[in-house]
């Protein structure tokens, strides 16, 4: 799937990178675009330097261009301390030809996960991330403070659910979503004030965002790091809407394998983190699934809109889900996934995970 950068943008990218003494010998022909499998970034390998340019197409958090770069830079710097995230080399500020700028990050020479068999390989990497010490509140910005994970997830869910009237869901799908939305509101009210363990989390941990390098799992996408519940990462890594999302790393594991994945993490995580988090694992899984399917609702509506034309150094949000931002083959793939996840039979199957008798009830 092809990148979205123009020839002028690529020329500008090369000129700005090669102005750095560390890349003085980099030639334009050394820039190699990697296959684009996501809606938010293009990735350009910088020859054999061991680095790549990560060029945003938008901010999924709705940040302005410069704020988005600063946010992601902080994510990479902090996450790389666990040994399972790329290192950051530098930030390229926005300019006319690159209105959203770019980040230069470590190129991970690895392979995609073989799903569903290799889901468990993610668990120790996530445990290493979640075992990082929690910074004092004054040192957490610019990353989001989402310590009340339930309330934070519910806010996102409700914002995305605002697109429901225009999403043309089936009557059955709409009814199932209504039931889950009502449950989420009740659960948030019941647990208000009951805070769970908080750590640095990645948020977007689906298997397609991982590469295996010398048998070590590395999470390469760090746009949405925040301080919140590790249960969010565990859910997003293993839900059906994640394990079947990617173009390459796709394959749904059985529920017994998902339960084993959670157990691997519980054994690798620090005891003072694992034990108090257990009661939250299944409810957060349910909330993260609801966030995923309401995102599908939002994308179905927002992807029909025209692409925004960004101006460098604008303070406006750069969130943009227009289908015009991405390669047609990628858009077709996403459309297929969205339609599949909003199918009432698929929704009903996923909802069995939290029904009585599910293997996940014993998490």
Short mmCIF file of C-alpha atoms in Angstrom, two decimals:
data_model
loop_
_atom_site.label_atom_id
_atom_site.label_comp_id
_atom_site.label_asym_id
_atom_site.label_seq_id
_atom_site.Cartn_x
_atom_site.Cartn_y
_atom_site.Cartn_z
CA UNK A 1 0.00 0.00 0.00
CA UNK A 2 1.51 3.27 -1.17
CA UNK A 3 2.52 6.26 0.95
CA UNK A 4 0.74 9.61 0.60
CA UNK A 5 3.79 11.90 0.30
CA UNK A 6 4.27 14.04 -2.81
CA UNK A 7 7.57 14.29 -4.67
CA UNK A 8 8.04 17.79 -3.22
CA UNK A 9 7.43 16.48 0.29
CA UNK A 10 10.00 13.71 -0.20
CA UNK A 11 12.54 16.20 -1.58
CA UNK A 12 11.97 18.48 1.39
CA UNK A 13 12.29 15.56 3.78
CA UNK A 14 15.63 14.58 2.25
CA UNK A 15 16.94 18.15 2.28
CA UNK A 16 16.09 18.67 5.93
CA UNK A 17 17.43 15.32 7.10
CA UNK A 18 20.67 15.53 5.11
CA UNK A 19 21.36 18.96 6.65
CA UNK A 20 22.03 17.08 9.89
CA UNK A 21 25.74 16.09 10.06
CA UNK A 22 24.66 12.60 11.15
CA UNK A 23 22.95 12.18 7.76
CA UNK A 24 25.28 14.24 5.56
CA UNK A 25 25.93 11.34 3.19
CA UNK A 26 22.25 10.42 2.79
CA UNK A 27 21.18 10.60 -0.86
CA UNK A 28 17.66 11.12 -2.15
CA UNK A 29 17.71 7.63 -3.64
CA UNK A 30 18.37 6.25 -0.15
CA UNK A 31 14.86 7.18 0.99
CA UNK A 32 12.71 4.05 0.79
CA UNK A 33 9.01 4.20 1.59
CA UNK A 34 7.75 1.31 3.69
CA UNK A 35 4.34 -0.20 2.93
CA UNK A 36 1.66 1.94 4.54
CA UNK A 37 -0.66 -0.10 6.76
CA UNK A 38 -2.02 2.64 9.05
CA UNK A 39 -4.21 5.70 8.77
CA UNK A 40 -2.03 8.15 10.68
CA UNK A 41 1.57 7.95 9.37
CA UNK A 42 3.85 7.28 6.44
CA UNK A 43 7.26 5.73 7.14
CA UNK A 44 10.38 6.37 5.06
CA UNK A 45 13.50 4.29 5.71
CA UNK A 46 16.70 6.33 5.58
CA UNK A 47 18.96 3.97 3.68
CA UNK A 48 21.05 1.72 5.92
CA UNK A 49 21.42 4.36 8.63
CA UNK A 50 19.31 2.44 11.12
CA UNK A 51 16.71 5.23 11.24
CA UNK A 52 13.42 6.06 9.56
CA UNK A 53 11.24 9.14 9.14
CA UNK A 54 7.80 8.87 10.69
CA UNK A 55 5.63 11.42 8.86
CA UNK A 56 2.18 12.13 10.33
CA UNK A 57 -0.89 12.35 8.12
CA UNK A 58 -3.01 13.49 11.05
CA UNK A 59 -3.22 13.40 14.86
CA UNK A 60 -5.63 10.81 16.20
CA UNK A 61 -5.66 12.71 19.49
CA UNK A 62 -6.73 15.86 17.64
CA UNK A 63 -3.53 17.76 18.44
CA UNK A 64 -2.07 20.63 16.46
CA UNK A 65 0.92 19.70 14.29
CA UNK A 66 3.68 20.87 16.64
CA UNK A 67 1.91 19.58 19.74
CA UNK A 68 1.52 16.20 18.04
CA UNK A 69 5.26 16.00 17.35
CA UNK A 70 6.14 16.97 20.91
CA UNK A 71 3.66 14.46 22.27
CA UNK A 72 5.00 11.60 20.18
CA UNK A 73 8.59 12.55 20.93
CA UNK A 74 7.84 12.26 24.65
CA UNK A 75 6.18 8.88 24.03
CA UNK A 76 9.21 7.47 22.23
CA UNK A 77 11.69 8.86 24.76
CA UNK A 78 9.85 7.43 27.74
CA UNK A 79 8.81 4.10 26.24
CA UNK A 80 12.27 3.27 24.87
CA UNK A 81 13.49 2.96 28.47
CA UNK A 82 11.71 -0.42 28.68
CA UNK A 83 13.72 -1.84 25.77
CA UNK A 84 10.66 -2.62 23.65
CA UNK A 85 10.17 0.64 21.75
CA UNK A 86 12.23 2.48 19.09
CA UNK A 87 14.63 5.24 20.12
CA UNK A 88 14.01 8.83 19.02
CA UNK A 89 16.77 10.64 17.09
CA UNK A 90 15.23 14.04 16.40
CA UNK A 91 12.09 15.99 15.46
CA UNK A 92 11.59 17.84 12.15
CA UNK A 93 9.38 20.87 12.73
CA UNK A 94 6.45 21.58 10.39
CA UNK A 95 7.10 23.50 7.18
CA UNK A 96 5.18 24.25 3.99
CA UNK A 97 5.92 20.93 2.26
CA UNK A 98 5.73 18.94 5.51
CA UNK A 99 2.91 20.72 7.34
CA UNK A 100 2.77 18.08 10.07
CA UNK A 101 6.55 17.70 10.38
CA UNK A 102 8.20 14.34 11.06
CA UNK A 103 10.04 12.32 13.67
CA UNK A 104 13.28 10.44 13.06
CA UNK A 105 13.08 7.19 15.01
CA UNK A 106 14.98 3.94 15.15
CA UNK A 107 14.34 1.54 12.28
CA UNK A 108 13.41 -1.84 13.75
CA UNK A 109 14.74 -4.61 11.53
CA UNK A 110 12.19 -7.22 12.51
CA UNK A 111 9.30 -9.26 11.20
CA UNK A 112 5.56 -9.08 11.87
CA UNK A 113 3.97 -11.36 14.43
CA UNK A 114 2.65 -14.67 13.16
CA UNK A 115 -0.88 -14.48 14.46
CA UNK A 116 -2.59 -16.00 16.29
CA UNK A 117 0.26 -18.28 17.43
CA UNK A 118 2.56 -15.48 18.63
CA UNK A 119 0.17 -13.37 20.67
CA UNK A 120 1.88 -14.47 23.88
CA UNK A 121 5.16 -12.85 22.75
CA UNK A 122 3.61 -9.45 23.42
CA UNK A 123 2.96 -10.16 27.11
CA UNK A 124 6.52 -9.83 28.51
CA UNK A 125 7.14 -6.70 26.45
CA UNK A 126 4.00 -5.07 27.84
CA UNK A 127 4.99 -6.13 31.34
CA UNK A 128 8.39 -4.47 30.88
CA UNK A 129 6.65 -1.28 29.78
CA UNK A 130 4.13 -1.35 32.61
CA UNK A 131 6.86 -2.07 35.17
CA UNK A 132 8.50 1.28 34.42
CA UNK A 133 8.29 3.61 37.44
CA UNK A 134 5.40 6.07 37.37
CA UNK A 135 6.75 9.65 37.16
CA UNK A 136 5.58 12.25 39.63
CA UNK A 137 2.56 14.20 38.33
CA UNK A 138 4.71 17.23 37.53
CA UNK A 139 6.83 15.13 35.16
CA UNK A 140 4.01 13.39 33.29
CA UNK A 141 3.10 16.15 30.76
CA UNK A 142 2.76 16.42 27.85
CA UNK A 143 1.35 12.89 28.06
CA UNK A 144 -2.27 12.60 29.09
CA UNK A 145 -3.24 11.89 32.67
CA UNK A 146 -6.00 9.30 32.34
CA UNK A 147 -5.70 7.87 35.83
CA UNK A 148 -9.47 7.36 35.95
CA UNK A 149 -9.36 4.91 33.07
CA UNK A 150 -13.06 4.07 33.15
CA UNK A 151 -14.14 7.71 32.94
CA UNK A 152 -11.56 8.42 30.24
CA UNK A 153 -12.67 5.49 28.09
CA UNK A 154 -16.32 6.44 28.53
CA UNK A 155 -15.65 10.01 27.37
CA UNK A 156 -14.03 8.72 24.19
CA UNK A 157 -16.83 6.22 23.63
CA UNK A 158 -19.53 8.85 24.04
CA UNK A 159 -17.77 11.29 21.70
CA UNK A 160 -17.53 8.60 19.02
CA UNK A 161 -21.10 7.47 19.60
CA UNK A 162 -22.24 10.93 18.51
CA UNK A 163 -21.73 9.67 14.94
CA UNK A 164 -24.29 6.87 15.36
CA UNK A 165 -27.24 8.71 13.75
CA UNK A 166 -25.37 8.90 10.42
CA UNK A 167 -23.69 5.48 10.50
CA UNK A 168 -26.53 3.42 8.98
CA UNK A 169 -26.21 0.52 11.40
CA UNK A 170 -28.58 -2.42 11.27
CA UNK A 171 -31.35 -2.50 13.87
CA UNK A 172 -29.65 -5.42 15.62
CA UNK A 173 -26.22 -3.75 15.71
CA UNK A 174 -27.72 -0.53 17.03
CA UNK A 175 -29.58 -2.43 19.76
CA UNK A 176 -26.41 -4.23 20.86
CA UNK A 177 -24.48 -0.98 20.97
CA UNK A 178 -27.23 0.65 23.00
CA UNK A 179 -27.04 -2.19 25.54
CA UNK A 180 -23.27 -1.83 25.83
CA UNK A 181 -23.47 1.96 26.13
CA UNK A 182 -25.98 1.64 28.95
CA UNK A 183 -23.76 -0.90 30.70
CA UNK A 184 -20.73 1.39 30.35
CA UNK A 185 -22.58 4.29 31.92
CA UNK A 186 -23.76 2.13 34.83
CA UNK A 187 -20.29 0.68 35.37
CA UNK A 188 -18.69 4.12 35.36
CA UNK A 189 -21.19 5.29 37.98
CA UNK A 190 -20.63 2.20 40.14
CA UNK A 191 -16.83 2.53 40.08
CA UNK A 192 -16.58 6.31 40.33
CA UNK A 193 -13.69 7.20 42.62
CA UNK A 194 -12.24 3.67 42.61
CA UNK A 195 -8.86 4.22 40.99
CA UNK A 196 -6.82 1.33 39.63
CA UNK A 197 -3.04 1.06 39.11
CA UNK A 198 -1.67 3.64 36.70
CA UNK A 199 1.40 3.26 34.48
CA UNK A 200 2.72 4.44 31.12
CA UNK A 201 0.60 2.63 28.51
CA UNK A 202 0.70 2.62 24.71
CA UNK A 203 -3.09 2.44 24.13
CA UNK A 204 -2.73 1.24 20.51
CA UNK A 205 -1.21 -2.20 21.04
CA UNK A 206 -2.85 -4.26 18.28
CA UNK A 207 -0.57 -7.00 16.87
CA UNK A 208 0.13 -5.07 13.66
CA UNK A 209 2.02 -2.45 15.66
CA UNK A 210 4.62 -4.98 16.83
CA UNK A 211 7.76 -6.35 15.21
CA UNK A 212 9.88 -9.26 16.40
CA UNK A 213 13.60 -8.46 16.49
CA UNK A 214 15.86 -11.30 17.63
CA UNK A 215 12.88 -12.87 19.41
CA UNK A 216 12.12 -9.63 21.24
CA UNK A 217 8.78 -7.91 20.62
CA UNK A 218 9.06 -4.19 19.85
CA UNK A 219 6.05 -1.86 19.77
CA UNK A 220 6.74 0.60 16.96
CA UNK A 221 3.69 2.93 17.04
CA UNK A 222 3.85 5.52 19.81
CA UNK A 223 1.26 8.16 19.04
CA UNK A 224 -1.13 7.52 21.92
CA UNK A 225 0.97 6.92 25.01
CA UNK A 226 -0.65 8.08 28.24
CA UNK A 227 -0.70 7.42 31.96
CA UNK A 228 -3.61 5.10 32.58
CA UNK A 229 -4.55 1.48 33.29
CA UNK A 230 -2.38 -1.31 31.82
CA UNK A 231 -5.64 -3.24 31.38
CA UNK A 232 -6.26 -1.04 28.33
CA UNK A 233 -3.10 -2.28 26.61
CA UNK A 234 -3.87 -5.92 27.40
CA UNK A 235 -7.37 -5.60 25.99
CA UNK A 236 -6.35 -3.75 22.86
CA UNK A 237 -3.62 -6.29 22.11
CA UNK A 238 -5.97 -9.26 22.20
CA UNK A 239 -9.53 -8.22 21.28
CA UNK A 240 -10.99 -9.57 18.04
CA UNK A 241 -11.13 -6.02 16.64
CA UNK A 242 -7.34 -5.88 17.08
CA UNK A 243 -6.15 -9.39 16.26
CA UNK A 244 -7.94 -9.29 12.89
CA UNK A 245 -7.27 -5.63 12.07
CA UNK A 246 -3.85 -5.58 10.43
CA UNK A 247 -3.12 -6.35 6.79
CA UNK A 248 -0.32 -8.78 7.71
CA UNK A 249 -0.36 -9.63 11.44
CA UNK A 250 -3.90 -10.95 11.62
CA UNK A 251 -5.44 -14.05 13.17
CA UNK A 252 -7.94 -14.47 15.98
CA UNK A 253 -6.73 -16.64 18.88
CA UNK A 254 -9.19 -18.82 20.82
CA UNK A 255 -10.36 -17.56 24.20
CA UNK A 256 -8.12 -20.04 26.00
CA UNK A 257 -5.08 -18.49 24.28
CA UNK A 258 -6.26 -15.02 25.25
CA UNK A 259 -6.63 -16.13 28.87
CA UNK A 260 -3.08 -17.55 28.69
CA UNK A 261 -1.84 -14.22 27.28
CA UNK A 262 -3.26 -12.41 30.30
CA UNK A 263 -1.70 -15.00 32.61
CA UNK A 264 1.72 -14.50 31.00
CA UNK A 265 1.44 -10.78 31.70
CA UNK A 266 0.27 -11.32 35.29
CA UNK A 267 3.31 -13.50 35.94
CA UNK A 268 5.76 -11.02 34.37
CA UNK A 269 4.31 -7.83 35.88
CA UNK A 270 5.37 -6.60 39.30
CA UNK A 271 3.18 -8.15 42.03
CA UNK A 272 2.12 -4.74 43.35
CA UNK A 273 0.76 -4.01 39.87
CA UNK A 274 -0.67 -7.37 38.83
CA UNK A 275 -2.73 -8.17 41.92
CA UNK A 276 -4.72 -4.91 42.22
CA UNK A 277 -5.29 -4.78 38.46
CA UNK A 278 -6.98 -8.20 38.17
CA UNK A 279 -10.54 -7.06 39.04
CA UNK A 280 -10.37 -4.45 36.26
CA UNK A 281 -9.15 -6.68 33.44
CA UNK A 282 -12.47 -7.93 32.06
CA UNK A 283 -14.49 -4.69 32.54
CA UNK A 284 -11.76 -2.68 30.78
CA UNK A 285 -11.73 -5.26 28.01
CA UNK A 286 -15.42 -4.62 27.52
CA UNK A 287 -14.90 -0.85 27.49
CA UNK A 288 -11.99 -1.03 25.03
CA UNK A 289 -14.10 -3.14 22.66
CA UNK A 290 -16.86 -0.54 22.90
CA UNK A 291 -14.29 2.17 22.14
CA UNK A 292 -13.14 0.16 19.10
CA UNK A 293 -16.59 -0.36 17.62
CA UNK A 294 -17.70 3.23 18.24
CA UNK A 295 -14.49 4.30 16.47
CA UNK A 296 -15.70 2.18 13.55
CA UNK A 297 -18.95 4.13 13.66
CA UNK A 298 -17.01 7.39 13.63
CA UNK A 299 -14.73 6.32 10.78
CA UNK A 300 -17.66 5.16 8.65
CA UNK A 301 -19.05 8.69 8.80
CA UNK A 302 -15.88 10.80 8.93
CA UNK A 303 -14.11 8.97 6.09
CA UNK A 304 -16.68 10.36 3.65
CA UNK A 305 -15.56 13.92 4.31
CA UNK A 306 -13.10 15.84 2.15
CA UNK A 307 -9.44 15.95 3.15
CA UNK A 308 -8.31 18.97 5.15
CA UNK A 309 -5.45 21.10 3.85
CA UNK A 310 -3.09 21.69 6.76
CA UNK A 311 -1.09 24.86 7.22
CA UNK A 312 2.33 24.67 8.88
CA UNK A 313 2.45 25.82 12.51
CA UNK A 314 -1.33 26.02 12.72
CA UNK A 315 -2.77 25.69 16.22
CA UNK A 316 -5.79 23.80 14.88
CA UNK A 317 -6.50 20.11 15.40
CA UNK A 318 -4.98 17.90 12.71
CA UNK A 319 -7.37 14.98 13.19
CA UNK A 320 -8.54 13.89 9.73
CA UNK A 321 -10.15 10.55 8.86
CA UNK A 322 -10.94 11.43 5.25
CA UNK A 323 -10.44 8.52 2.85
CA UNK A 324 -8.50 10.97 0.67
CA UNK A 325 -5.60 10.85 3.17
CA UNK A 326 -4.69 7.24 2.46
CA UNK A 327 -4.01 4.79 -0.35
CA UNK A 328 -7.17 3.38 -1.92
CA UNK A 329 -6.21 -0.21 -1.10
CA UNK A 330 -5.73 0.69 2.57
CA UNK A 331 -9.08 2.49 2.66
CA UNK A 332 -10.74 -0.57 1.15
CA UNK A 333 -9.14 -2.78 3.80
CA UNK A 334 -10.30 -0.49 6.62
CA UNK A 335 -13.80 -0.31 5.14
CA UNK A 336 -13.93 -4.10 5.08
CA UNK A 337 -12.82 -4.32 8.71
CA UNK A 338 -15.26 -1.63 9.86
CA UNK A 339 -18.19 -3.32 8.13
CA UNK A 340 -17.16 -6.67 9.60
CA UNK A 341 -16.84 -5.40 13.16
CA UNK A 342 -20.23 -3.67 12.98
CA UNK A 343 -21.94 -6.82 11.72
CA UNK A 344 -24.46 -7.91 14.37
CA UNK A 345 -23.33 -11.55 14.35
CA UNK A 346 -19.69 -10.53 14.87
CA UNK A 347 -20.67 -8.16 17.67
CA UNK A 348 -22.70 -10.87 19.39
CA UNK A 349 -19.79 -13.31 19.19
CA UNK A 350 -17.35 -10.86 20.79
CA UNK A 351 -19.83 -10.03 23.54
CA UNK A 352 -19.77 -13.68 24.62
CA UNK A 353 -16.33 -12.95 26.12
CA UNK A 354 -17.94 -11.35 29.18
CA UNK A 355 -20.94 -13.67 29.34
CA UNK A 356 -21.24 -16.25 32.15
CA UNK A 357 -19.13 -19.31 31.43
CA UNK A 358 -16.53 -17.51 29.32
CA UNK A 359 -12.90 -18.62 29.93
CA UNK A 360 -12.12 -14.95 30.53
CA UNK A 361 -14.37 -14.81 33.59
CA UNK A 362 -11.49 -16.25 35.64
CA UNK A 363 -8.93 -13.58 34.75
#
